[in-house]
Amino acid sequence: LEEIPQSEENKIDLSDKDIFTKIWTSPRLVFQFLNENYYDKNLYILMVLAGISSAFSRASDKNMGDDYSLLTVLAICIIFGGLLGWLSYYIYAALLSWTGKWISGEGDTNSLLRMISYAMLPGIASLVLVVPEIAMFGNEIFQSNIDIYSSGLLSAIVYFASSTIRLILGIWVIVLLVVGISEVQKLSIGMSILNMILPILVIVLPIALVIVLASS
């Protein structure tokens, strides 16, 4: 088992380097340190980068390249994703805190936002994939009619490799969120998964009900 460093107060003591490396293999250790020490360092820059990363994912999913130039897509993702993207994480943290109380969760909005900012590290890491994708495909990477064989076998390898890596990183974000919620809310893994889903249901179900009532 990995030895857990302790401070004089018998609390976990991690450096920035420890946080950014151990979160991949010992996430509960990291989240425990963040939560116990109210560790907000890097929170805002991580939220900005997470917002940009999510914006690039949405740009690709929504085929924004069909309607906008590459420079416009980049500007939208970087500027609006960076300035406004973090807002969705703050709202999600607030909803996690609110719905978590229904199942005896203990975390407040700030502690959950702190956890989310570091849980998004794999998603932030996926930003490095944007560079080779744009270099290989240009604006086509954000379009619906992308030709993955445009530059031969190499372009196909780049496309499938980046897609696979992005999928793995996305799954790891979910894993980190579950572990982080468990640590901050003091819940079991099963209840943490429920807590992660509840905010979505709180938003989706009323909207679905309004749509049903409006169409009836």
Coordinates of C-alpha atoms in Angstrom, one line a residue:
L1 CA 0.0 0.0 0.0
E2 CA 1.1 3.5 -0.7
E3 CA 2.4 5.4 2.3
I4 CA 0.3 8.4 3.1
P5 CA 2.4 11.5 4.1
Q6 CA 1.4 13.1 7.3
S7 CA 1.8 16.6 8.7
E8 CA 2.5 17.5 12.3
E9 CA -1.2 17.8 12.9
N10 CA -1.5 14.2 11.7
K11 CA -3.2 15.3 8.5
I12 CA -2.4 14.4 5.0
D13 CA 0.3 16.7 3.5
L14 CA 0.5 16.9 -0.3
S15 CA 2.5 19.3 -2.5
D16 CA 1.1 20.6 -5.8
K17 CA 3.1 18.0 -7.6
D18 CA 1.6 15.3 -5.4
I19 CA -1.9 16.5 -6.1
F20 CA -1.5 16.5 -9.9
T21 CA 0.2 13.1 -10.0
K22 CA -1.6 11.2 -7.2
I23 CA -5.1 12.1 -8.3
W24 CA -4.7 9.6 -11.2
T25 CA -3.9 6.7 -8.9
S26 CA -4.9 7.7 -5.4
P27 CA -7.9 10.1 -5.9
R28 CA -9.5 9.6 -2.5
L29 CA -6.2 10.6 -0.8
V30 CA -6.1 13.8 -2.9
F31 CA -9.8 14.6 -2.3
Q32 CA -9.3 14.0 1.4
F33 CA -6.4 16.5 1.5
L34 CA -8.3 19.1 -0.6
N35 CA -11.4 18.8 1.6
E36 CA -9.6 18.8 5.0
N37 CA -7.4 21.8 4.1
Y38 CA -9.9 23.8 2.2
Y39 CA -7.3 23.8 -0.6
D40 CA -8.5 26.3 -3.2
K41 CA -5.2 26.9 -5.0
N42 CA -5.5 26.6 -8.8
L43 CA -9.3 26.3 -8.5
Y44 CA -10.1 29.2 -10.8
I45 CA -7.6 28.4 -13.5
L46 CA -8.8 24.7 -13.4
M47 CA -12.4 25.9 -13.8
V48 CA -11.5 28.1 -16.7
L49 CA -9.5 25.3 -18.4
A50 CA -12.4 22.8 -17.7
G51 CA -14.8 25.3 -19.3
I52 CA -12.6 25.5 -22.4
S53 CA -12.3 21.8 -22.6
S54 CA -16.1 21.3 -22.4
A55 CA -16.6 24.0 -25.0
F56 CA -14.4 22.2 -27.5
S57 CA -16.3 19.0 -26.8
R58 CA -19.7 20.7 -27.4
A59 CA -18.3 22.4 -30.6
S60 CA -17.4 19.0 -32.0
D61 CA -20.7 17.3 -30.9
K62 CA -22.8 20.2 -32.3
N63 CA -20.8 20.4 -35.5
M64 CA -20.1 24.1 -35.1
G65 CA -17.7 24.0 -38.0
D66 CA -20.6 23.6 -40.3
D67 CA -21.7 27.2 -39.5
Y68 CA -18.5 29.0 -38.4
S69 CA -14.9 29.3 -39.5
L70 CA -12.1 27.7 -37.5
L71 CA -11.0 31.0 -36.0
T72 CA -14.6 31.7 -34.8
V73 CA -14.9 28.2 -33.3
L74 CA -11.6 28.7 -31.5
A75 CA -12.6 32.1 -30.2
I76 CA -16.0 30.9 -29.0
C77 CA -14.5 27.9 -27.2
I78 CA -11.6 29.8 -25.6
I79 CA -13.3 33.1 -24.7
F80 CA -16.9 32.0 -23.8
G81 CA -15.8 28.6 -22.6
G82 CA -13.2 30.1 -20.3
L83 CA -15.3 33.0 -19.1
L84 CA -18.7 31.3 -18.7
G85 CA -18.0 27.5 -18.8
W86 CA -17.1 27.5 -15.1
L87 CA -20.6 28.7 -14.2
S88 CA -22.1 25.4 -15.1
Y89 CA -19.7 23.6 -12.7
Y90 CA -20.7 26.1 -9.9
I91 CA -24.4 25.4 -10.5
Y92 CA -23.7 21.7 -10.5
A93 CA -21.8 21.9 -7.2
A94 CA -24.7 23.8 -5.7
L95 CA -27.2 21.2 -6.9
L96 CA -24.9 18.4 -5.6
S97 CA -24.9 20.1 -2.2
W98 CA -28.7 20.6 -2.2
T99 CA -29.7 17.1 -3.4
G100 CA -26.9 15.5 -1.3
K101 CA -28.7 16.7 1.8
W102 CA -31.6 14.5 0.8
I103 CA -29.3 11.4 1.3
S104 CA -27.4 12.8 4.3
G105 CA -24.5 14.3 2.3
E106 CA -22.3 16.8 4.3
G107 CA -20.5 18.8 1.6
D108 CA -21.3 22.5 0.9
T109 CA -21.1 24.2 -2.5
N110 CA -17.5 25.4 -2.1
S111 CA -16.1 22.1 -1.0
L112 CA -17.9 20.3 -3.9
L113 CA -16.7 22.9 -6.4
R114 CA -13.2 22.5 -5.1
M115 CA -13.5 18.7 -5.7
I116 CA -15.0 19.2 -9.2
S117 CA -12.2 21.5 -10.3
Y118 CA -9.6 18.7 -9.6
A119 CA -11.8 15.9 -10.8
M120 CA -11.9 17.6 -14.2
L121 CA -8.1 17.2 -14.6
P122 CA -8.5 14.3 -17.1
G123 CA -10.9 16.4 -19.1
I124 CA -8.5 19.3 -19.1
A125 CA -5.7 17.0 -20.2
S126 CA -7.7 16.2 -23.3
L127 CA -7.1 19.8 -24.5
V128 CA -3.6 18.6 -25.7
L129 CA -5.5 16.4 -28.3
V130 CA -7.1 19.5 -29.9
V131 CA -3.7 20.6 -31.4
P132 CA -2.9 17.5 -33.5
E133 CA -6.6 17.2 -34.5
I134 CA -6.7 20.8 -35.8
A135 CA -3.3 20.4 -37.4
M136 CA -4.5 17.3 -39.2
F137 CA -8.1 18.2 -40.1
G138 CA -8.4 21.9 -39.6
N139 CA -12.0 23.1 -39.2
E140 CA -13.2 19.8 -40.4
I141 CA -12.8 18.3 -36.9
F142 CA -15.8 20.4 -35.9
Q143 CA -17.9 19.5 -38.9
S144 CA -20.4 16.8 -39.5
N145 CA -18.8 15.6 -42.8
I146 CA -15.3 15.0 -41.5
D147 CA -13.1 12.8 -43.8
I148 CA -10.9 10.9 -41.4
Y149 CA -8.9 9.5 -44.4
S150 CA -8.2 12.9 -45.8
S151 CA -4.4 12.5 -45.3
G152 CA -4.3 8.8 -45.7
L153 CA -3.8 6.2 -42.9
L154 CA -2.0 8.7 -40.6
S155 CA -5.1 10.9 -40.3
A156 CA -7.3 7.9 -39.5
I157 CA -4.8 6.8 -36.8
V158 CA -4.7 10.3 -35.3
Y159 CA -8.5 10.5 -35.3
F160 CA -9.2 7.1 -33.7
A161 CA -6.3 7.4 -31.3
S162 CA -7.5 10.8 -30.0
S163 CA -11.1 9.6 -29.9
T164 CA -10.1 6.6 -27.8
I165 CA -7.9 8.7 -25.4
R166 CA -10.7 11.3 -25.0
L167 CA -13.1 8.5 -24.2
I168 CA -10.8 7.0 -21.6
L169 CA -10.2 10.5 -20.0
G170 CA -13.9 11.2 -20.0
I171 CA -14.6 7.9 -18.1
W172 CA -11.9 8.8 -15.6
V173 CA -13.5 12.1 -15.0
I174 CA -16.7 10.3 -14.0
V175 CA -14.7 7.9 -11.8
L176 CA -13.0 10.9 -10.0
L177 CA -16.4 12.7 -9.6
V178 CA -17.9 9.6 -7.9
V179 CA -14.8 9.2 -5.6
G180 CA -14.8 12.9 -4.9
I181 CA -18.5 13.1 -4.0
S182 CA -18.0 10.1 -1.8
E183 CA -15.2 11.8 0.1
V184 CA -16.7 15.2 0.4
Q185 CA -20.3 14.1 1.1
K186 CA -19.2 11.2 3.3
L187 CA -21.3 8.8 1.3
S188 CA -20.8 5.3 0.0
I189 CA -19.9 4.8 -3.7
G190 CA -23.5 3.7 -4.5
M191 CA -25.0 6.8 -2.9
S192 CA -22.4 9.0 -4.5
I193 CA -23.5 7.8 -7.9
L194 CA -27.1 8.6 -6.9
N195 CA -26.0 12.0 -5.8
M196 CA -24.2 12.6 -9.1
I197 CA -27.4 11.8 -11.0
L198 CA -29.9 13.6 -8.8
P199 CA -29.0 17.1 -10.0
I200 CA -29.6 16.0 -13.6
L201 CA -33.0 14.6 -12.7
V202 CA -33.9 17.8 -10.9
I203 CA -33.3 19.7 -14.1
V204 CA -34.4 17.2 -16.7
L205 CA -37.7 16.0 -15.2
P206 CA -39.4 19.4 -14.8
I207 CA -38.4 20.3 -18.3
A208 CA -39.7 17.0 -19.6
L209 CA -43.0 17.6 -17.6
V210 CA -43.4 21.1 -19.1
I211 CA -42.9 19.7 -22.6
V212 CA -45.4 16.9 -22.1
L213 CA -48.0 19.3 -20.6
A214 CA -47.4 21.9 -23.4
S215 CA -47.9 19.2 -26.1
S216 CA -51.0 17.7 -24.6

